[in-house]
Amino acid sequence: MKNYTTLRDISNLSELIKEGILLKMNPFEYSKLGQHKTLVMLFFNSSLRTRLSTEKAAKNLGMDVMILNVNDTWNLEFEDGTIMNANTSEHIKEAAQVISQYADMIAVRAFPTLKHKTKDESEFILNNFKKYATVPIINMESATAHPLQALADAITISELTEKKTPKVVLSWGPHPKALPQAVANSFVEMMLYLDVDLTITHPKGYDLNPEITKNVTINYNQEDALKDADFVYVKNWSSYNNYGDILSHDSNWMMTKTKLGAAKFMHCLPVRRNVVVEDTVLDSDQSVVIQQANNRTYAAQVVLKQLLENL
């Protein structure tokens, strides 16, 4: 592994999951591997789990960590040939190369605009760092993907499944704000790599990128889709076709104990109680959201370990 910007950077998923679970059992086994190596984490957007879990993962491996909230620095320019006489003060060409001199790896978190689909799908921030940096790049959630979260989700399902081929349902949930498709995209892509029976359920108009979901069963009837599910992952996302729009506030899509049945409840967090999911689900033994959040550390750690081994 030379970068971790998409799930396609994983060469052997089953081995990566196994190694992540082993790291969870002994997180300090490779505490000298990252000695005298530095991870620079760049945040264009806010973060709680990603920021803390990735920093903890790096420190478990003996790395030094530097964190920069990019919006507290110069406004960066990403376009070529721009006359920089407006509000941008530094070009990505210089910034990425300079940061590479301070870092052995660079981790980037940059959300979509949810206004310009083509620009967002170009992953212009992440890919410009990948283009101009001289060290490995890690995706801490980008415009279209969240591969660290997806790996943690895969670890969680692997730990908890009691079936060879569990039924997994990704269900849209209501939310007052327009949210990205990144988590949903990466979850779907990850599940297609695993031996699971995947169904997506959402209101009409909330179809994800058809290139991602073309091999997945989509059921617009939530209760029908949830029948006999083993894992139910609830996540809101804004419209892909009517890009970034909120088309529904239908509270009937909130996950309830009755609809969940006997399934395990998953969510990437943060989650709005009694909007996306009712309290009785989150506070029950069926909720595995805290285990998911804990696995964020070991997903990040196994990725960092492989990157360190290839430096």
PDB file of C-alpha atoms in Angstrom:
ATOM      1  CA  MET A   1       0.000   0.000   0.000  1.00  0.00           C
ATOM      2  CA  LYS A   2       1.466   3.352  -1.102  1.00  0.00           C
ATOM      3  CA  ASN A   3      -1.570   5.580  -0.433  1.00  0.00           C
ATOM      4  CA  TYR A   4      -4.978   5.072   1.153  1.00  0.00           C
ATOM      5  CA  THR A   5      -7.342   7.339  -0.698  1.00  0.00           C
ATOM      6  CA  THR A   6      -9.877   4.768  -1.945  1.00  0.00           C
ATOM      7  CA  LEU A   7     -10.770   1.186  -1.109  1.00  0.00           C
ATOM      8  CA  ARG A   8      -9.033   0.178  -4.333  1.00  0.00           C
ATOM      9  CA  ASP A   9      -5.733   0.817  -2.541  1.00  0.00           C
ATOM     10  CA  ILE A  10      -6.335  -2.341  -0.484  1.00  0.00           C
ATOM     11  CA  SER A  11      -4.566  -5.324  -1.997  1.00  0.00           C
ATOM     12  CA  ASN A  12      -5.894  -8.046   0.328  1.00  0.00           C
ATOM     13  CA  LEU A  13      -8.992  -7.043   2.290  1.00  0.00           C
ATOM     14  CA  SER A  14      -9.429 -10.231   4.312  1.00  0.00           C
ATOM     15  CA  GLU A  15      -5.839 -10.044   5.527  1.00  0.00           C
ATOM     16  CA  LEU A  16      -6.210  -6.341   6.333  1.00  0.00           C
ATOM     17  CA  ILE A  17      -9.324  -7.028   8.429  1.00  0.00           C
ATOM     18  CA  LYS A  18      -7.608  -9.907  10.262  1.00  0.00           C
ATOM     19  CA  GLU A  19      -4.577  -7.739  10.951  1.00  0.00           C
ATOM     20  CA  GLY A  20      -6.785  -4.930  12.222  1.00  0.00           C
ATOM     21  CA  ILE A  21      -8.473  -7.298  14.682  1.00  0.00           C
ATOM     22  CA  LEU A  22      -5.065  -8.554  15.859  1.00  0.00           C
ATOM     23  CA  LEU A  23      -3.888  -4.967  16.385  1.00  0.00           C
ATOM     24  CA  LYS A  24      -6.954  -4.381  18.519  1.00  0.00           C
ATOM     25  CA  MET A  25      -5.829  -7.254  20.764  1.00  0.00           C
ATOM     26  CA  ASN A  26      -2.274  -5.905  21.026  1.00  0.00           C
ATOM     27  CA  PRO A  27      -2.203  -2.261  19.878  1.00  0.00           C
ATOM     28  CA  PHE A  28       1.387  -1.574  20.972  1.00  0.00           C
ATOM     29  CA  GLU A  29       3.006  -4.575  19.281  1.00  0.00           C
ATOM     30  CA  TYR A  30       4.508  -2.330  16.591  1.00  0.00           C
ATOM     31  CA  SER A  31       5.093   0.721  18.780  1.00  0.00           C
ATOM     32  CA  LYS A  32       8.599   1.230  17.374  1.00  0.00           C
ATOM     33  CA  LEU A  33       7.621   0.913  13.714  1.00  0.00           C
ATOM     34  CA  GLY A  34       6.723   4.591  13.438  1.00  0.00           C
ATOM     35  CA  GLN A  35       9.526   5.928  15.581  1.00  0.00           C
ATOM     36  CA  HIS A  36      10.935   9.189  14.156  1.00  0.00           C
ATOM     37  CA  LYS A  37       8.125   9.282  11.587  1.00  0.00           C
ATOM     38  CA  THR A  38       5.581  12.095  11.445  1.00  0.00           C
ATOM     39  CA  LEU A  39       1.932  12.104  10.393  1.00  0.00           C
ATOM     40  CA  VAL A  40       0.532  15.507   9.421  1.00  0.00           C
ATOM     41  CA  MET A  41      -3.258  15.632   9.602  1.00  0.00           C
ATOM     42  CA  LEU A  42      -4.954  18.392   7.585  1.00  0.00           C
ATOM     43  CA  PHE A  43      -8.558  19.276   8.374  1.00  0.00           C
ATOM     44  CA  PHE A  44     -10.536  21.379   5.935  1.00  0.00           C
ATOM     45  CA  ASN A  45     -13.633  20.311   7.914  1.00  0.00           C
ATOM     46  CA  SER A  46     -14.529  19.415  11.487  1.00  0.00           C
ATOM     47  CA  SER A  47     -13.929  16.003  12.985  1.00  0.00           C
ATOM     48  CA  LEU A  48     -14.255  14.081  16.240  1.00  0.00           C
ATOM     49  CA  ARG A  49     -13.799  10.304  15.722  1.00  0.00           C
ATOM     50  CA  THR A  50     -11.594  10.566  12.648  1.00  0.00           C
ATOM     51  CA  ARG A  51      -9.287  13.087  14.262  1.00  0.00           C
ATOM     52  CA  LEU A  52      -8.909  11.322  17.607  1.00  0.00           C
ATOM     53  CA  SER A  53      -8.846   7.740  16.337  1.00  0.00           C
ATOM     54  CA  THR A  54      -6.275   8.460  13.624  1.00  0.00           C
ATOM     55  CA  GLU A  55      -4.044  10.336  16.053  1.00  0.00           C
ATOM     56  CA  LYS A  56      -4.326   7.504  18.572  1.00  0.00           C
ATOM     57  CA  ALA A  57      -3.563   4.939  15.863  1.00  0.00           C
ATOM     58  CA  ALA A  58      -0.434   6.832  14.826  1.00  0.00           C
ATOM     59  CA  LYS A  59       0.762   7.139  18.422  1.00  0.00           C
ATOM     60  CA  ASN A  60       0.152   3.428  19.017  1.00  0.00           C
ATOM     61  CA  LEU A  61       2.714   2.887  16.249  1.00  0.00           C
ATOM     62  CA  GLY A  62       5.174   5.347  17.793  1.00  0.00           C
ATOM     63  CA  MET A  63       4.583   8.160  15.289  1.00  0.00           C
ATOM     64  CA  ASP A  64       4.654  11.863  16.006  1.00  0.00           C
ATOM     65  CA  VAL A  65       1.501  13.700  14.950  1.00  0.00           C
ATOM     66  CA  MET A  66       0.975  17.277  13.819  1.00  0.00           C
ATOM     67  CA  ILE A  67      -2.560  18.587  13.266  1.00  0.00           C
ATOM     68  CA  LEU A  68      -3.497  21.617  11.189  1.00  0.00           C
ATOM     69  CA  ASN A  69      -6.947  23.119  10.753  1.00  0.00           C
ATOM     70  CA  VAL A  70      -6.383  24.371   7.232  1.00  0.00           C
ATOM     71  CA  ASN A  71      -9.063  27.045   7.432  1.00  0.00           C
ATOM     72  CA  ASP A  72      -6.964  28.735  10.121  1.00  0.00           C
ATOM     73  CA  THR A  73      -4.128  29.235   7.622  1.00  0.00           C
ATOM     74  CA  TRP A  74      -3.840  30.719   4.128  1.00  0.00           C
ATOM     75  CA  ASN A  75      -6.646  30.099   1.671  1.00  0.00           C
ATOM     76  CA  LEU A  76      -5.281  27.536  -0.773  1.00  0.00           C
ATOM     77  CA  GLU A  77      -5.592  27.743  -4.551  1.00  0.00           C
ATOM     78  CA  PHE A  78      -6.210  24.497  -6.444  1.00  0.00           C
ATOM     79  CA  GLU A  79      -6.719  25.667 -10.032  1.00  0.00           C
ATOM     80  CA  ASP A  80      -3.872  25.819 -12.548  1.00  0.00           C
ATOM     81  CA  GLY A  81      -3.089  29.087 -14.269  1.00  0.00           C
ATOM     82  CA  THR A  82      -5.087  31.180 -11.817  1.00  0.00           C
ATOM     83  CA  ILE A  83      -4.150  34.819 -11.325  1.00  0.00           C
ATOM     84  CA  MET A  84      -4.070  34.856  -7.536  1.00  0.00           C
ATOM     85  CA  ASN A  85      -5.230  38.407  -6.981  1.00  0.00           C
ATOM     86  CA  ALA A  86      -8.331  37.494  -4.925  1.00  0.00           C
ATOM     87  CA  ASN A  87      -8.665  35.611  -1.612  1.00  0.00           C
ATOM     88  CA  THR A  88      -6.211  32.728  -2.132  1.00  0.00           C
ATOM     89  CA  SER A  89      -2.686  33.228  -0.828  1.00  0.00           C
ATOM     90  CA  GLU A  90      -0.893  29.937  -1.472  1.00  0.00           C
ATOM     91  CA  HIS A  91      -1.080  27.384  -4.261  1.00  0.00           C
ATOM     92  CA  ILE A  92      -1.408  23.681  -3.610  1.00  0.00           C
ATOM     93  CA  LYS A  93       1.745  23.107  -5.687  1.00  0.00           C
ATOM     94  CA  GLU A  94       3.890  24.800  -3.048  1.00  0.00           C
ATOM     95  CA  ALA A  95       1.798  23.845  -0.021  1.00  0.00           C
ATOM     96  CA  ALA A  96       1.800  20.089  -0.708  1.00  0.00           C
ATOM     97  CA  GLN A  97       5.536  20.018  -1.380  1.00  0.00           C
ATOM     98  CA  VAL A  98       6.335  22.065   1.731  1.00  0.00           C
ATOM     99  CA  ILE A  99       4.147  19.918   3.998  1.00  0.00           C
ATOM    100  CA  SER A 100       5.812  16.827   2.516  1.00  0.00           C
ATOM    101  CA  GLN A 101       9.113  18.090   3.917  1.00  0.00           C
ATOM    102  CA  TYR A 102       7.604  18.125   7.403  1.00  0.00           C
ATOM    103  CA  ALA A 103       5.727  14.831   7.134  1.00  0.00           C
ATOM    104  CA  ASP A 104       6.282  11.192   6.304  1.00  0.00           C
ATOM    105  CA  MET A 105       2.545  10.885   5.571  1.00  0.00           C
ATOM    106  CA  ILE A 106      -0.234  13.398   5.024  1.00  0.00           C
ATOM    107  CA  ALA A 107      -3.849  12.693   6.005  1.00  0.00           C
ATOM    108  CA  VAL A 108      -6.533  14.945   4.498  1.00  0.00           C
ATOM    109  CA  ARG A 109     -10.184  15.558   5.434  1.00  0.00           C
ATOM    110  CA  ALA A 110     -12.159  17.669   2.954  1.00  0.00           C
ATOM    111  CA  PHE A 111     -15.927  17.528   2.461  1.00  0.00           C
ATOM    112  CA  PRO A 112     -17.821  18.187  -0.786  1.00  0.00           C
ATOM    113  CA  THR A 113     -19.411  21.486  -1.743  1.00  0.00           C
ATOM    114  CA  LEU A 114     -22.693  19.646  -2.464  1.00  0.00           C
ATOM    115  CA  LYS A 115     -23.246  22.325  -5.100  1.00  0.00           C
ATOM    116  CA  HIS A 116     -20.907  21.386  -7.943  1.00  0.00           C
ATOM    117  CA  LYS A 117     -21.164  17.646  -8.638  1.00  0.00           C
ATOM    118  CA  THR A 118     -18.438  17.494 -11.298  1.00  0.00           C
ATOM    119  CA  LYS A 119     -15.994  19.408  -9.120  1.00  0.00           C
ATOM    120  CA  ASP A 120     -16.766  17.275  -6.078  1.00  0.00           C
ATOM    121  CA  GLU A 121     -16.422  14.036  -8.022  1.00  0.00           C
ATOM    122  CA  SER A 122     -13.034  15.178  -9.300  1.00  0.00           C
ATOM    123  CA  GLU A 123     -11.855  15.068  -5.656  1.00  0.00           C
ATOM    124  CA  PHE A 124      -9.915  18.230  -6.446  1.00  0.00           C
ATOM    125  CA  ILE A 125      -8.526  18.716  -2.933  1.00  0.00           C
ATOM    126  CA  LEU A 126      -7.508  15.118  -2.223  1.00  0.00           C
ATOM    127  CA  ASN A 127      -6.168  14.477  -5.719  1.00  0.00           C
ATOM    128  CA  ASN A 128      -4.153  17.690  -5.790  1.00  0.00           C
ATOM    129  CA  PHE A 129      -2.418  16.645  -2.594  1.00  0.00           C
ATOM    130  CA  LYS A 130      -1.833  13.235  -4.138  1.00  0.00           C
ATOM    131  CA  LYS A 131      -0.455  14.903  -7.287  1.00  0.00           C
ATOM    132  CA  TYR A 132       1.943  17.363  -5.668  1.00  0.00           C
ATOM    133  CA  ALA A 133       2.905  15.751  -2.345  1.00  0.00           C
ATOM    134  CA  THR A 134       5.961  13.525  -2.231  1.00  0.00           C
ATOM    135  CA  VAL A 135       4.729  11.320   0.660  1.00  0.00           C
ATOM    136  CA  PRO A 136       1.780   8.919   1.049  1.00  0.00           C
ATOM    137  CA  ILE A 137      -1.712  10.429   1.266  1.00  0.00           C
ATOM    138  CA  ILE A 138      -4.512   9.122   3.506  1.00  0.00           C
ATOM    139  CA  ASN A 139      -8.178   9.948   2.975  1.00  0.00           C
ATOM    140  CA  MET A 140      -9.863  10.939   6.263  1.00  0.00           C
ATOM    141  CA  GLU A 141     -13.135  11.538   4.336  1.00  0.00           C
ATOM    142  CA  SER A 142     -13.311  13.292   1.022  1.00  0.00           C
ATOM    143  CA  ALA A 143     -16.060  14.563  -1.241  1.00  0.00           C
ATOM    144  CA  THR A 144     -17.147  11.089  -2.329  1.00  0.00           C
ATOM    145  CA  ALA A 145     -15.522   8.538  -0.016  1.00  0.00           C
ATOM    146  CA  HIS A 146     -14.683   7.631   3.567  1.00  0.00           C
ATOM    147  CA  PRO A 147     -12.475   4.533   3.289  1.00  0.00           C
ATOM    148  CA  LEU A 148     -11.296   4.587   6.934  1.00  0.00           C
ATOM    149  CA  GLN A 149     -14.895   4.427   8.150  1.00  0.00           C
ATOM    150  CA  ALA A 150     -15.698   1.649   5.688  1.00  0.00           C
ATOM    151  CA  LEU A 151     -12.757  -0.418   6.919  1.00  0.00           C
ATOM    152  CA  ALA A 152     -13.896   0.023  10.517  1.00  0.00           C
ATOM    153  CA  ASP A 153     -17.387  -1.075   9.444  1.00  0.00           C
ATOM    154  CA  ALA A 154     -15.966  -4.181   7.796  1.00  0.00           C
ATOM    155  CA  ILE A 155     -13.968  -5.023  10.924  1.00  0.00           C
ATOM    156  CA  THR A 156     -17.106  -4.605  13.049  1.00  0.00           C
ATOM    157  CA  ILE A 157     -19.241  -6.871  10.877  1.00  0.00           C
ATOM    158  CA  SER A 158     -16.437  -9.458  10.723  1.00  0.00           C
ATOM    159  CA  GLU A 159     -16.209  -9.488  14.522  1.00  0.00           C
ATOM    160  CA  LEU A 160     -19.943  -9.808  15.099  1.00  0.00           C
ATOM    161  CA  THR A 161     -21.346 -11.906  12.283  1.00  0.00           C
ATOM    162  CA  GLU A 162     -22.605 -15.370  13.125  1.00  0.00           C
ATOM    163  CA  LYS A 163     -23.377 -16.299   9.521  1.00  0.00           C
ATOM    164  CA  LYS A 164     -21.244 -17.011   6.500  1.00  0.00           C
ATOM    165  CA  THR A 165     -23.320 -14.582   4.427  1.00  0.00           C
ATOM    166  CA  PRO A 166     -25.171 -12.129   6.690  1.00  0.00           C
ATOM    167  CA  LYS A 167     -27.914  -9.891   5.355  1.00  0.00           C
ATOM    168  CA  VAL A 168     -26.809  -6.252   5.534  1.00  0.00           C
ATOM    169  CA  VAL A 169     -29.187  -3.369   4.892  1.00  0.00           C
ATOM    170  CA  LEU A 170     -28.107   0.218   4.307  1.00  0.00           C
ATOM    171  CA  SER A 171     -31.073   2.423   5.134  1.00  0.00           C
ATOM    172  CA  TRP A 172     -31.434   6.133   4.473  1.00  0.00           C
ATOM    173  CA  GLY A 173     -32.561   8.129   7.501  1.00  0.00           C
ATOM    174  CA  PRO A 174     -34.094  11.608   7.787  1.00  0.00           C
ATOM    175  CA  HIS A 175     -31.917  14.588   8.692  1.00  0.00           C
ATOM    176  CA  PRO A 176     -32.499  18.355   8.785  1.00  0.00           C
ATOM    177  CA  LYS A 177     -29.299  19.138   6.862  1.00  0.00           C
ATOM    178  CA  ALA A 178     -27.958  18.148   3.449  1.00  0.00           C
ATOM    179  CA  LEU A 179     -25.236  15.573   4.045  1.00  0.00           C
ATOM    180  CA  PRO A 180     -22.623  14.054   1.696  1.00  0.00           C
ATOM    181  CA  GLN A 181     -22.868  10.615   0.109  1.00  0.00           C
ATOM    182  CA  ALA A 182     -19.289   9.718   1.112  1.00  0.00           C
ATOM    183  CA  VAL A 183     -20.004   7.317   3.986  1.00  0.00           C
ATOM    184  CA  ALA A 184     -22.786   5.561   2.102  1.00  0.00           C
ATOM    185  CA  ASN A 185     -20.651   5.271  -1.041  1.00  0.00           C
ATOM    186  CA  SER A 186     -17.733   3.662   0.764  1.00  0.00           C
ATOM    187  CA  PHE A 187     -19.968   1.379   2.827  1.00  0.00           C
ATOM    188  CA  VAL A 188     -21.586   0.041  -0.337  1.00  0.00           C
ATOM    189  CA  GLU A 189     -18.229  -0.426  -2.044  1.00  0.00           C
ATOM    190  CA  MET A 190     -16.834  -2.211   1.005  1.00  0.00           C
ATOM    191  CA  MET A 191     -19.828  -4.546   1.316  1.00  0.00           C
ATOM    192  CA  LEU A 192     -19.399  -5.554  -2.330  1.00  0.00           C
ATOM    193  CA  TYR A 193     -15.931  -6.833  -1.417  1.00  0.00           C
ATOM    194  CA  LEU A 194     -17.318  -8.899   1.470  1.00  0.00           C
ATOM    195  CA  ASP A 195     -19.431 -12.046   1.474  1.00  0.00           C
ATOM    196  CA  VAL A 196     -22.689 -10.367   2.484  1.00  0.00           C
ATOM    197  CA  ASP A 197     -26.210 -10.062   1.082  1.00  0.00           C
ATOM    198  CA  LEU A 198     -26.548  -6.284   0.658  1.00  0.00           C
ATOM    199  CA  THR A 199     -29.750  -4.290   0.172  1.00  0.00           C
ATOM    200  CA  ILE A 200     -30.092  -0.504   0.045  1.00  0.00           C
ATOM    201  CA  THR A 201     -33.363   1.131   1.028  1.00  0.00           C
ATOM    202  CA  HIS A 202     -34.251   4.806   0.648  1.00  0.00           C
ATOM    203  CA  PRO A 203     -37.059   7.056  -0.572  1.00  0.00           C
ATOM    204  CA  LYS A 204     -37.341   7.549  -4.307  1.00  0.00           C
ATOM    205  CA  GLY A 205     -35.033  10.316  -5.460  1.00  0.00           C
ATOM    206  CA  TYR A 206     -32.222   9.329  -3.093  1.00  0.00           C
ATOM    207  CA  ASP A 207     -30.446   6.850  -5.346  1.00  0.00           C
ATOM    208  CA  LEU A 208     -26.688   6.965  -4.928  1.00  0.00           C
ATOM    209  CA  ASN A 209     -24.232   7.110  -7.826  1.00  0.00           C
ATOM    210  CA  PRO A 210     -25.419   4.288 -10.124  1.00  0.00           C
ATOM    211  CA  GLU A 211     -21.812   3.362 -10.893  1.00  0.00           C
ATOM    212  CA  ILE A 212     -21.449   2.399  -7.223  1.00  0.00           C
ATOM    213  CA  THR A 213     -24.820   0.691  -6.744  1.00  0.00           C
ATOM    214  CA  LYS A 214     -25.254  -1.021 -10.124  1.00  0.00           C
ATOM    215  CA  ASN A 215     -24.797  -4.507  -8.622  1.00  0.00           C
ATOM    216  CA  VAL A 216     -26.861  -3.895  -5.479  1.00  0.00           C
ATOM    217  CA  THR A 217     -30.507  -4.637  -4.682  1.00  0.00           C
ATOM    218  CA  ILE A 218     -32.424  -1.386  -4.066  1.00  0.00           C
ATOM    219  CA  ASN A 219     -35.786  -1.512  -2.319  1.00  0.00           C
ATOM    220  CA  TYR A 220     -37.838   1.659  -1.843  1.00  0.00           C
ATOM    221  CA  ASN A 221     -39.976  -0.078   0.806  1.00  0.00           C
ATOM    222  CA  GLN A 222     -37.983   0.205   4.035  1.00  0.00           C
ATOM    223  CA  GLU A 223     -39.923  -2.303   6.123  1.00  0.00           C
ATOM    224  CA  ASP A 224     -39.787  -4.913   3.364  1.00  0.00           C
ATOM    225  CA  ALA A 225     -36.047  -4.351   2.890  1.00  0.00           C
ATOM    226  CA  LEU A 226     -35.395  -4.811   6.612  1.00  0.00           C
ATOM    227  CA  LYS A 227     -36.954  -8.281   6.834  1.00  0.00           C
ATOM    228  CA  ASP A 228     -34.510 -10.863   8.251  1.00  0.00           C
ATOM    229  CA  ALA A 229     -31.632  -8.359   8.341  1.00  0.00           C
ATOM    230  CA  ASP A 230     -28.599  -9.210  10.451  1.00  0.00           C
ATOM    231  CA  PHE A 231     -27.023  -5.743  10.307  1.00  0.00           C
ATOM    232  CA  VAL A 232     -28.805  -2.459   9.629  1.00  0.00           C
ATOM    233  CA  TYR A 233     -26.623   0.540   8.833  1.00  0.00           C
ATOM    234  CA  VAL A 234     -28.558   3.821   8.929  1.00  0.00           C
ATOM    235  CA  LYS A 235     -27.165   6.939   7.283  1.00  0.00           C
ATOM    236  CA  ASN A 236     -28.559  10.100   5.770  1.00  0.00           C
ATOM    237  CA  TRP A 237     -27.365  11.452   2.458  1.00  0.00           C
ATOM    238  CA  SER A 238     -28.601  14.227   0.196  1.00  0.00           C
ATOM    239  CA  SER A 239     -29.822  13.627  -3.326  1.00  0.00           C
ATOM    240  CA  TYR A 240     -27.267  12.575  -5.928  1.00  0.00           C
ATOM    241  CA  ASN A 241     -29.380  13.289  -9.020  1.00  0.00           C
ATOM    242  CA  ASN A 242     -30.751  16.575  -7.650  1.00  0.00           C
ATOM    243  CA  TYR A 243     -27.281  17.139  -6.318  1.00  0.00           C
ATOM    244  CA  GLY A 244     -27.098  18.176  -2.681  1.00  0.00           C
ATOM    245  CA  ASP A 245     -30.840  18.726  -2.318  1.00  0.00           C
ATOM    246  CA  ILE A 246     -33.048  17.560   0.541  1.00  0.00           C
ATOM    247  CA  LEU A 247     -36.049  15.914  -1.080  1.00  0.00           C
ATOM    248  CA  SER A 248     -37.685  14.450   2.017  1.00  0.00           C
ATOM    249  CA  HIS A 249     -38.011  15.050   5.754  1.00  0.00           C
ATOM    250  CA  ASP A 250     -40.247  11.988   6.147  1.00  0.00           C
ATOM    251  CA  SER A 251     -39.943  11.003   9.811  1.00  0.00           C
ATOM    252  CA  ASN A 252     -41.408   7.591   8.983  1.00  0.00           C
ATOM    253  CA  TRP A 253     -37.911   6.617   7.797  1.00  0.00           C
ATOM    254  CA  MET A 254     -36.482   6.973  11.321  1.00  0.00           C
ATOM    255  CA  MET A 255     -35.154   3.649  12.594  1.00  0.00           C
ATOM    256  CA  THR A 256     -37.260   2.170  15.383  1.00  0.00           C
ATOM    257  CA  LYS A 257     -36.920  -0.882  17.574  1.00  0.00           C
ATOM    258  CA  THR A 258     -39.884  -2.467  15.814  1.00  0.00           C
ATOM    259  CA  LYS A 259     -38.417  -2.009  12.341  1.00  0.00           C
ATOM    260  CA  LEU A 260     -34.940  -3.120  13.427  1.00  0.00           C
ATOM    261  CA  GLY A 261     -36.165  -6.525  14.527  1.00  0.00           C
ATOM    262  CA  ALA A 262     -33.304  -8.731  15.733  1.00  0.00           C
ATOM    263  CA  ALA A 263     -30.620  -6.976  13.665  1.00  0.00           C
ATOM    264  CA  LYS A 264     -27.532  -5.176  14.932  1.00  0.00           C
ATOM    265  CA  PHE A 265     -27.755  -1.393  14.517  1.00  0.00           C
ATOM    266  CA  MET A 266     -24.835   0.440  12.913  1.00  0.00           C
ATOM    267  CA  HIS A 267     -24.139   4.144  12.358  1.00  0.00           C
ATOM    268  CA  CYS A 268     -20.910   6.046  11.750  1.00  0.00           C
ATOM    269  CA  LEU A 269     -21.814   8.816  14.282  1.00  0.00           C
ATOM    270  CA  PRO A 270     -22.564  11.558  15.070  1.00  0.00           C
ATOM    271  CA  VAL A 271     -26.242  10.687  15.042  1.00  0.00           C
ATOM    272  CA  ARG A 272     -29.316  12.796  15.802  1.00  0.00           C
ATOM    273  CA  ARG A 273     -31.383  10.943  18.368  1.00  0.00           C
ATOM    274  CA  ASN A 274     -35.089  10.639  17.674  1.00  0.00           C
ATOM    275  CA  VAL A 275     -34.583  12.026  14.173  1.00  0.00           C
ATOM    276  CA  VAL A 276     -32.405   9.399  12.491  1.00  0.00           C
ATOM    277  CA  VAL A 277     -32.936   6.685  15.109  1.00  0.00           C
ATOM    278  CA  GLU A 278     -34.998   6.473  18.265  1.00  0.00           C
ATOM    279  CA  ASP A 279     -33.438   6.268  21.729  1.00  0.00           C
ATOM    280  CA  THR A 280     -34.655   2.732  22.336  1.00  0.00           C
ATOM    281  CA  VAL A 281     -32.444   1.500  19.489  1.00  0.00           C
ATOM    282  CA  LEU A 282     -29.305   3.445  20.387  1.00  0.00           C
ATOM    283  CA  ASP A 283     -29.594   2.521  24.069  1.00  0.00           C
ATOM    284  CA  SER A 284     -30.198  -1.172  23.401  1.00  0.00           C
ATOM    285  CA  ASP A 285     -27.771  -4.078  23.273  1.00  0.00           C
ATOM    286  CA  GLN A 286     -28.415  -4.282  19.531  1.00  0.00           C
ATOM    287  CA  SER A 287     -26.599  -0.991  18.948  1.00  0.00           C
ATOM    288  CA  VAL A 288     -22.938  -1.522  18.022  1.00  0.00           C
ATOM    289  CA  VAL A 289     -22.131   2.119  17.255  1.00  0.00           C
ATOM    290  CA  ILE A 290     -19.627   2.381  20.136  1.00  0.00           C
ATOM    291  CA  GLN A 291     -17.792  -0.740  18.947  1.00  0.00           C
ATOM    292  CA  GLN A 292     -17.754   0.762  15.440  1.00  0.00           C
ATOM    293  CA  ALA A 293     -16.251   3.977  16.790  1.00  0.00           C
ATOM    294  CA  ASN A 294     -13.605   2.034  18.709  1.00  0.00           C
ATOM    295  CA  ASN A 295     -12.705   0.127  15.561  1.00  0.00           C
ATOM    296  CA  ARG A 296     -11.913   3.413  13.841  1.00  0.00           C
ATOM    297  CA  THR A 297      -8.588   3.359  15.717  1.00  0.00           C
ATOM    298  CA  TYR A 298      -7.609  -0.089  14.478  1.00  0.00           C
ATOM    299  CA  ALA A 299      -8.768   0.552  10.925  1.00  0.00           C
ATOM    300  CA  ALA A 300      -6.514   3.615  10.843  1.00  0.00           C
ATOM    301  CA  GLN A 301      -3.708   1.773  12.604  1.00  0.00           C
ATOM    302  CA  VAL A 302      -3.578  -1.140  10.169  1.00  0.00           C
ATOM    303  CA  VAL A 303      -3.521   1.312   7.254  1.00  0.00           C
ATOM    304  CA  LEU A 304      -0.726   3.368   8.835  1.00  0.00           C
ATOM    305  CA  LYS A 305       1.202   0.184   9.593  1.00  0.00           C
ATOM    306  CA  GLN A 306       1.096  -0.948   5.967  1.00  0.00           C
ATOM    307  CA  LEU A 307       2.105   2.502   4.744  1.00  0.00           C
ATOM    308  CA  LEU A 308       5.017   2.606   7.198  1.00  0.00           C
ATOM    309  CA  GLU A 309       6.181  -0.815   6.046  1.00  0.00           C
ATOM    310  CA  ASN A 310       6.335   0.514   2.467  1.00  0.00           C
ATOM    311  CA  LEU A 311       8.181   3.749   3.151  1.00  0.00           C
TER     312      LEU A 311
END
